[in-house]
mmCIF file of C-alpha atoms in Angstrom:
data_model
loop_
_atom_site.group_PDB
_atom_site.id
_atom_site.type_symbol
_atom_site.label_atom_id
_atom_site.label_comp_id
_atom_site.label_asym_id
_atom_site.label_seq_id
_atom_site.Cartn_x
_atom_site.Cartn_y
_atom_site.Cartn_z
ATOM 1 C CA MET A 1 43.737 27.703 -6.965
ATOM 2 C CA GLN A 2 45.837 30.858 -6.770
ATOM 3 C CA HIS A 3 43.954 31.972 -3.672
ATOM 4 C CA GLU A 4 44.559 28.651 -1.887
ATOM 5 C CA ARG A 5 48.306 28.749 -2.723
ATOM 6 C CA ASP A 6 48.562 32.257 -1.212
ATOM 7 C CA ARG A 7 46.857 31.121 2.004
ATOM 8 C CA SER A 8 49.202 28.117 2.253
ATOM 9 C CA ALA A 9 52.218 30.368 1.848
ATOM 10 C CA GLU A 10 50.954 32.655 4.619
ATOM 11 C CA ARG A 11 50.508 29.702 6.998
ATOM 12 C CA ALA A 12 54.031 28.483 6.228
ATOM 13 C CA VAL A 13 55.639 31.838 6.859
ATOM 14 C CA GLU A 14 53.634 32.770 9.973
ATOM 15 C CA PRO A 15 55.251 30.325 12.480
ATOM 16 C CA ALA A 16 58.745 31.291 11.392
ATOM 17 C CA THR A 17 58.164 35.002 11.888
ATOM 18 C CA ARG A 18 56.349 34.709 15.225
ATOM 19 C CA LEU A 19 58.777 35.309 18.108
ATOM 20 C CA PRO A 20 58.507 33.100 21.216
ATOM 21 C CA GLY A 21 57.271 34.760 24.405
ATOM 22 C CA GLY A 22 56.974 38.295 23.105
ATOM 23 C CA SER A 23 57.570 40.650 20.233
ATOM 24 C CA ASP A 24 61.156 41.285 21.403
ATOM 25 C CA GLY A 25 62.148 37.635 21.353
ATOM 26 C CA SER A 26 62.094 37.203 25.128
ATOM 27 C CA ALA A 27 61.171 33.928 26.781
ATOM 28 C CA PRO A 28 57.632 33.421 28.058
ATOM 29 C CA GLY A 29 57.137 35.106 31.426
ATOM 30 C CA TYR A 30 60.361 37.152 31.208
ATOM 31 C CA ARG A 31 60.155 40.568 32.883
ATOM 32 C CA ALA A 32 63.232 42.771 32.841
ATOM 33 C CA ASN A 33 62.116 44.636 35.965
ATOM 34 C CA ARG A 34 62.100 41.389 37.947
ATOM 35 C CA THR A 35 65.700 40.431 37.238
ATOM 36 C CA LEU A 36 68.297 40.698 40.005
ATOM 37 C CA PRO A 37 65.889 41.654 42.842
ATOM 38 C CA LEU A 38 67.285 44.145 45.330
ATOM 39 C CA ARG A 39 66.574 41.933 48.347
ATOM 40 C CA VAL A 40 68.432 39.012 46.772
ATOM 41 C CA GLU A 41 71.541 41.053 45.995
ATOM 42 C CA LEU A 42 71.435 42.736 49.404
ATOM 43 C CA ARG A 43 71.152 39.387 51.189
ATOM 44 C CA ARG A 44 74.045 38.016 49.162
ATOM 45 C CA GLN A 45 76.282 40.945 50.047
ATOM 46 C CA LEU A 46 75.318 40.908 53.731
ATOM 47 C CA THR A 47 76.201 37.229 54.050
ATOM 48 C CA ARG A 48 79.663 37.709 52.570
ATOM 49 C CA GLY A 49 82.563 37.347 54.989
ATOM 50 C CA ARG A 50 84.000 40.666 53.829
ATOM 51 C CA THR A 51 80.871 42.598 54.780
ATOM 52 C CA LYS A 52 80.637 40.929 58.189
ATOM 53 C CA LEU A 53 84.301 41.657 58.866
ATOM 54 C CA VAL A 54 83.913 45.331 57.920
ATOM 55 C CA LEU A 55 80.884 45.803 60.175
ATOM 56 C CA CYS A 56 82.575 44.036 63.079
ATOM 57 C CA CYS A 57 85.700 46.184 62.718
ATOM 58 C CA LEU A 58 83.605 49.349 62.688
ATOM 59 C CA ALA A 59 81.779 48.256 65.831
ATOM 60 C CA ALA A 60 85.097 47.477 67.548
ATOM 61 C CA LEU A 61 86.887 50.681 66.507
ATOM 62 C CA PRO A 62 85.390 52.846 69.305
ATOM 63 C CA LEU A 63 86.596 50.294 71.866
ATOM 64 C CA LEU A 64 90.100 50.602 70.440
ATOM 65 C CA LEU A 65 89.914 54.392 70.737
ATOM 66 C CA VAL A 66 88.713 54.150 74.341
ATOM 67 C CA GLY A 67 91.659 51.894 75.137
ATOM 68 C CA THR A 68 94.007 54.348 73.438
ATOM 69 C CA PHE A 69 92.663 57.237 75.515
ATOM 70 C CA ALA A 70 93.008 55.157 78.679
ATOM 71 C CA LEU A 71 96.644 54.289 77.943
ATOM 72 C CA GLY A 72 97.551 57.813 76.919
ATOM 73 C CA ASN A 73 95.707 59.643 79.692
ATOM 74 C CA ASP A 74 97.963 62.133 81.495
ATOM 75 C CA GLU A 75 96.369 63.613 84.591
ATOM 76 C CA THR A 76 99.553 65.353 85.721
ATOM 77 C CA ALA A 77 99.486 67.915 82.935
ATOM 78 C CA PRO A 78 95.984 69.363 82.695
ATOM 79 C CA ARG A 79 95.350 71.954 80.026
ATOM 80 C CA PRO A 80 92.296 73.682 78.605
ATOM 81 C CA PRO A 81 90.616 71.895 75.663
ATOM 82 C CA ALA A 82 91.854 73.199 72.329
ATOM 83 C CA ASP A 83 90.393 70.775 69.786
ATOM 84 C CA PHE A 84 87.993 67.866 69.363
ATOM 85 C CA GLY A 85 90.611 65.419 70.592
ATOM 86 C CA ASP A 86 90.875 67.203 73.942
ATOM 87 C CA LEU A 87 87.072 67.119 74.304
ATOM 88 C CA ALA A 88 86.604 63.504 73.182
ATOM 89 C CA THR A 89 86.457 62.128 76.724
ATOM 90 C CA SER A 90 84.037 64.730 78.074
ATOM 91 C CA SER A 91 80.873 62.910 76.911
ATOM 92 C CA GLY A 92 79.567 60.225 74.617
ATOM 93 C CA ALA A 93 78.488 62.828 72.057
ATOM 94 C CA ASN A 94 81.955 64.395 71.977
ATOM 95 C CA PHE A 95 83.524 60.967 71.603
ATOM 96 C CA THR A 96 81.230 60.279 68.633
ATOM 97 C CA VAL A 97 82.130 63.555 66.946
ATOM 98 C CA PHE A 98 85.839 62.879 67.427
ATOM 99 C CA THR A 99 85.471 59.369 65.994
ATOM 100 C CA LEU A 100 83.708 60.674 62.880
ATOM 101 C CA LEU A 101 86.314 63.403 62.459
ATOM 102 C CA LEU A 102 89.071 60.822 62.752
ATOM 103 C CA CYS A 103 87.493 58.603 60.079
ATOM 104 C CA THR A 104 86.273 61.215 57.592
ATOM 105 C CA HIS A 105 89.323 61.578 55.368
ATOM 106 C CA LEU A 106 90.480 57.985 55.005
ATOM 107 C CA LEU A 107 88.428 55.225 56.632
ATOM 108 C CA LEU A 108 85.019 56.330 55.325
ATOM 109 C CA VAL A 109 86.483 56.941 51.876
ATOM 110 C CA LEU A 110 87.996 53.454 51.940
ATOM 111 C CA LEU A 111 84.683 51.853 52.990
ATOM 112 C CA VAL A 112 82.666 53.552 50.270
ATOM 113 C CA ALA A 113 85.330 52.765 47.670
ATOM 114 C CA LEU A 114 85.335 49.141 48.827
ATOM 115 C CA PHE A 115 81.613 48.602 48.357
ATOM 116 C CA PHE A 116 81.236 50.540 45.112
ATOM 117 C CA GLY A 117 84.551 49.488 43.606
ATOM 118 C CA ASP A 118 83.548 45.843 44.020
ATOM 119 C CA ALA A 119 80.085 46.323 42.471
ATOM 120 C CA ILE A 120 80.925 45.455 38.848
ATOM 121 C CA ALA A 121 84.630 44.629 38.990
ATOM 122 C CA GLY A 122 83.890 41.913 41.537
ATOM 123 C CA GLU A 123 81.506 40.179 39.144
ATOM 124 C CA SER A 124 84.076 40.560 36.384
ATOM 125 C CA SER A 125 86.840 39.011 38.500
ATOM 126 C CA TRP A 126 84.554 36.064 39.348
ATOM 127 C CA ALA A 127 83.801 35.605 35.620
ATOM 128 C CA SER A 128 80.084 35.925 36.400
ATOM 129 C CA LEU A 129 79.434 39.279 34.739
ATOM 130 C CA ARG A 130 78.781 37.837 31.282
ATOM 131 C CA TYR A 131 76.287 35.370 32.752
ATOM 132 C CA LEU A 132 74.386 38.172 34.473
ATOM 133 C CA VAL A 133 74.165 40.032 31.182
ATOM 134 C CA ALA A 134 73.145 36.841 29.365
ATOM 135 C CA ILE A 135 70.224 36.075 31.763
ATOM 136 C CA PRO A 136 69.536 38.764 30.510
ATOM 137 C CA VAL A 137 69.690 41.510 33.126
ATOM 138 C CA PRO A 138 69.520 44.887 31.351
ATOM 139 C CA ARG A 139 72.777 46.712 31.837
ATOM 140 C CA HIS A 140 71.220 49.839 33.298
ATOM 141 C CA ARG A 141 69.301 47.705 35.814
ATOM 142 C CA LEU A 142 72.386 45.693 36.738
ATOM 143 C CA LEU A 143 74.327 48.883 37.381
ATOM 144 C CA ARG A 144 71.467 50.438 39.347
ATOM 145 C CA GLN A 145 70.863 47.412 41.565
ATOM 146 C CA LYS A 146 74.545 47.033 42.310
ATOM 147 C CA ALA A 147 74.874 50.744 43.128
ATOM 148 C CA LEU A 148 71.802 50.702 45.392
ATOM 149 C CA VAL A 149 73.128 47.762 47.383
ATOM 150 C CA ALA A 150 76.566 49.369 47.675
ATOM 151 C CA GLY A 151 74.917 52.592 48.849
ATOM 152 C CA LEU A 152 72.849 50.755 51.464
ATOM 153 C CA LEU A 153 75.933 48.961 52.761
ATOM 154 C CA SER A 154 77.869 52.235 52.911
ATOM 155 C CA CYS A 155 75.075 53.938 54.880
ATOM 156 C CA LEU A 156 74.821 50.921 57.171
ATOM 157 C CA SER A 157 78.560 51.083 57.843
ATOM 158 C CA LEU A 158 78.337 54.784 58.658
ATOM 159 C CA LEU A 159 75.435 54.188 61.057
ATOM 160 C CA VAL A 160 77.199 51.239 62.712
ATOM 161 C CA LEU A 161 80.301 53.355 63.306
ATOM 162 C CA THR A 162 78.274 56.271 64.680
ATOM 163 C CA GLY A 163 76.032 54.099 66.827
ATOM 164 C CA ALA A 164 78.933 52.097 68.246
ATOM 165 C CA ALA A 165 80.845 55.301 69.054
ATOM 166 C CA LEU A 166 77.808 56.858 70.733
ATOM 167 C CA VAL A 167 77.033 53.771 72.827
ATOM 168 C CA THR A 168 80.674 53.155 73.758
ATOM 169 C CA GLY A 169 81.345 56.805 74.539
ATOM 170 C CA THR A 170 78.185 57.139 76.624
ATOM 171 C CA PHE A 171 79.064 54.015 78.607
ATOM 172 C CA TRP A 172 82.605 55.187 79.401
ATOM 173 C CA TYR A 173 82.271 58.967 79.536
ATOM 174 C CA GLY A 174 78.621 59.543 80.315
ATOM 175 C CA ALA A 175 75.721 61.117 78.439
ATOM 176 C CA GLY A 176 76.764 64.716 78.946
ATOM 177 C CA VAL A 177 76.364 67.768 76.751
ATOM 178 C CA LEU A 178 78.157 68.229 73.463
ATOM 179 C CA ARG A 179 80.975 70.762 73.854
ATOM 180 C CA THR A 180 82.941 72.462 71.089
ATOM 181 C CA PRO A 181 86.430 73.995 71.030
ATOM 182 C CA HIS A 182 84.719 77.386 70.665
ATOM 183 C CA GLU A 183 83.180 76.972 74.156
ATOM 184 C CA GLY A 184 79.788 76.144 72.683
ATOM 185 C CA VAL A 185 77.451 73.763 74.473
ATOM 186 C CA LEU A 186 74.658 71.679 72.922
ATOM 187 C CA HIS A 187 72.193 70.114 75.337
ATOM 188 C CA SER A 188 69.803 67.208 74.846
ATOM 189 C CA PRO A 189 68.392 66.289 72.343
ATOM 190 C CA TRP A 190 70.849 68.194 70.129
ATOM 191 C CA ASN A 191 73.820 66.255 71.468
ATOM 192 C CA VAL A 192 72.324 63.175 69.753
ATOM 193 C CA LEU A 193 70.699 64.839 66.736
ATOM 194 C CA VAL A 194 73.908 66.591 65.678
ATOM 195 C CA PRO A 195 75.869 63.329 65.160
ATOM 196 C CA LEU A 196 72.960 62.047 63.062
ATOM 197 C CA ALA A 197 73.023 65.270 61.016
ATOM 198 C CA ILE A 198 76.767 64.773 60.559
ATOM 199 C CA CYS A 199 76.053 61.310 59.155
ATOM 200 C CA GLY A 200 73.571 62.845 56.720
ATOM 201 C CA TYR A 201 76.103 65.354 55.417
ATOM 202 C CA LEU A 202 78.832 62.713 55.135
ATOM 203 C CA ALA A 203 76.475 60.478 53.157
ATOM 204 C CA ILE A 204 75.940 63.316 50.683
ATOM 205 C CA HIS A 205 79.598 64.325 50.532
ATOM 206 C CA LEU A 206 80.778 60.766 49.892
ATOM 207 C CA THR A 207 78.622 60.454 46.774
ATOM 208 C CA TRP A 208 81.556 61.717 44.739
ATOM 209 C CA VAL A 209 83.677 58.861 46.109
ATOM 210 C CA ALA A 210 80.904 56.349 45.423
ATOM 211 C CA SER A 211 80.360 57.462 41.836
ATOM 212 C CA LEU A 212 84.104 57.566 41.104
ATOM 213 C CA ALA A 213 84.570 54.059 42.536
ATOM 214 C CA LEU A 214 81.653 52.843 40.404
ATOM 215 C CA LEU A 215 83.280 54.354 37.324
ATOM 216 C CA PHE A 216 86.571 52.587 38.074
ATOM 217 C CA SER A 217 84.601 49.415 38.780
ATOM 218 C CA VAL A 218 83.224 49.269 35.231
ATOM 219 C CA MET A 219 86.653 50.107 33.818
ATOM 220 C CA ALA A 220 88.677 47.530 35.759
ATOM 221 C CA ASP A 221 88.532 43.742 35.974
ATOM 222 C CA ASN A 222 89.944 43.684 39.494
ATOM 223 C CA PRO A 223 88.033 45.263 42.417
ATOM 224 C CA LEU A 224 91.278 46.036 44.256
ATOM 225 C CA ALA A 225 92.362 48.195 41.316
ATOM 226 C CA ALA A 226 89.076 50.134 41.448
ATOM 227 C CA VAL A 227 89.321 50.605 45.212
ATOM 228 C CA GLY A 228 92.978 51.603 45.070
ATOM 229 C CA ALA A 229 92.435 54.104 42.261
ATOM 230 C CA THR A 230 89.544 55.739 44.116
ATOM 231 C CA VAL A 231 91.463 56.046 47.373
ATOM 232 C CA GLY A 232 94.462 57.348 45.435
ATOM 233 C CA VAL A 233 92.404 60.129 43.845
ATOM 234 C CA SER A 234 91.036 61.086 47.265
ATOM 235 C CA VAL A 235 94.514 61.185 48.821
ATOM 236 C CA ILE A 236 95.864 63.324 45.970
ATOM 237 C CA SER A 237 92.918 65.707 46.385
ATOM 238 C CA GLN A 238 93.636 65.996 50.109
ATOM 239 C CA ILE A 239 97.337 66.659 49.476
ATOM 240 C CA LEU A 240 96.553 69.387 46.969
ATOM 241 C CA ASP A 241 94.073 70.868 49.423
ATOM 242 C CA GLU A 242 96.933 71.422 51.889
ATOM 243 C CA ILE A 243 98.931 73.594 49.467
ATOM 244 C CA PRO A 244 98.316 77.259 50.394
ATOM 245 C CA ARG A 245 99.464 78.565 47.002
ATOM 246 C CA LEU A 246 96.420 77.058 45.309
ATOM 247 C CA GLU A 247 94.296 79.514 47.321
ATOM 248 C CA GLN A 248 90.829 79.845 45.792
ATOM 249 C CA PHE A 249 91.341 76.855 43.469
ATOM 250 C CA ARG A 250 91.195 74.485 46.436
ATOM 251 C CA ILE A 251 87.437 74.943 46.600
ATOM 252 C CA LEU A 252 87.207 72.969 43.344
ATOM 253 C CA LEU A 253 88.796 69.887 44.892
ATOM 254 C CA PRO A 254 86.241 67.174 45.723
ATOM 255 C CA SER A 255 87.649 66.585 49.224
ATOM 256 C CA HIS A 256 87.831 70.268 50.188
ATOM 257 C CA HIS A 257 84.485 70.266 52.022
ATOM 258 C CA ALA A 258 84.900 66.901 53.760
ATOM 259 C CA THR A 259 84.841 68.415 57.256
ATOM 260 C CA ALA A 260 82.370 71.227 56.573
ATOM 261 C CA TRP A 261 80.019 69.453 58.990
ATOM 262 C CA THR A 262 81.999 70.901 61.904
ATOM 263 C CA ASP A 263 79.928 74.071 61.394
ATOM 264 C CA LEU A 264 77.010 72.133 62.880
ATOM 265 C CA LEU A 265 78.752 72.321 66.249
ATOM 266 C CA ASP A 266 78.454 76.095 66.540
ATOM 267 C CA THR A 267 75.506 77.722 68.264
ATOM 268 C CA GLY A 268 74.999 79.929 65.197
ATOM 269 C CA ILE A 269 75.280 77.536 62.259
ATOM 270 C CA ASP A 270 76.828 78.852 59.041
ATOM 271 C CA TRP A 271 75.462 76.717 56.202
ATOM 272 C CA THR A 272 77.726 78.161 53.485
ATOM 273 C CA ASP A 273 80.472 75.516 53.514
ATOM 274 C CA MET A 274 78.014 72.631 53.794
ATOM 275 C CA ALA A 275 75.948 74.026 50.915
ATOM 276 C CA ASN A 276 79.091 74.351 48.804
ATOM 277 C CA GLY A 277 80.115 70.831 49.790
ATOM 278 C CA THR A 278 76.723 69.458 48.800
ATOM 279 C CA LEU A 279 76.857 71.252 45.448
ATOM 280 C CA SER A 280 80.420 70.078 44.791
ATOM 281 C CA ALA A 281 79.671 66.443 45.628
ATOM 282 C CA THR A 282 76.502 66.470 43.530
ATOM 283 C CA ALA A 283 78.279 67.967 40.529
ATOM 284 C CA TYR A 284 81.144 65.469 40.652
ATOM 285 C CA ALA A 285 78.719 62.588 41.167
ATOM 286 C CA ALA A 286 76.670 63.634 38.143
ATOM 287 C CA VAL A 287 79.767 63.701 35.930
ATOM 288 C CA PHE A 288 81.094 60.353 37.175
ATOM 289 C CA ILE A 289 77.693 58.622 36.940
ATOM 290 C CA THR A 290 77.212 59.834 33.375
ATOM 291 C CA ALA A 291 80.664 58.551 32.433
ATOM 292 C CA THR A 292 79.880 55.239 34.153
ATOM 293 C CA LEU A 293 76.646 54.744 32.212
ATOM 294 C CA VAL A 294 78.306 55.536 28.894
ATOM 295 C CA ARG A 295 81.272 53.274 29.605
ATOM 296 C CA PHE A 296 79.190 50.326 30.824
ATOM 297 C CA HIS A 297 76.712 50.437 27.947
ATOM 298 C CA ARG A 298 79.559 50.499 25.405
ATOM 299 C CA ALA A 299 81.605 47.781 27.104
ATOM 300 C CA ASP A 300 82.093 44.515 25.211
ATOM 301 C CA ILE A 301 81.543 41.895 27.912
ATOM 302 C CA THR A 302 82.884 38.710 26.334
ATOM 303 C CA ASN A 303 85.247 37.214 28.909
#
């Protein structure tokens, strides 16, 4: 009798202690690594009106610059080329380099801050963040997927700007050699490969902007606040970089090496500044990403 009562007690307790779907209480068929697929999030962001508007504006920017050069052209006062602006109309490659130089300090920073600053704060402002976490999408996966999509959109924007400038410049100014203010000349295929290498360096340098915008994105409920704070930090860094009294301390500023890619335009390339810029951007990105992970995992997402 005692033995039968023990077996009955075991059968009564067993269903209550068995968790549905898995040992962690998950639903049947749930796989954390299948939540929020990258292609789904990327398609959603690409179909947004904001993304389409940004890409269209980037494609149209070179046309605006061509029109500006046409209106401001002064043939009565010729002078030897002194900077990238004077050489912009000499070939499509030079026009591309000038366009990238013009956009490095502000426009590219704004674009990266826009995509990364909206990653988490956008979901929070739409009141959909708590539902994503409740699906449940693991927080580290949510942050990673959002950051990957923002990175892909940022790289796409950079390539659209470069490609549009190269095509527009080649159509108006011809596919000539790439000239530099130091009287250097880069022939084909280097006149095309160098702008692509510039894009590669800018993608690495802007990682500090991306990681800082992501940090502000998990701290703010409004994406505009995250974007504005990121751009503000970049502007302050650029202002401090213009103060001569800071001397050797300017090398510690995250924006100090923004235009180090201009060394690629010399016949004898000095990699020192670009190496320092890569190291600086990587170090800042590591600090900001660590802070982002800690902040997001500790956040109480209830509203």
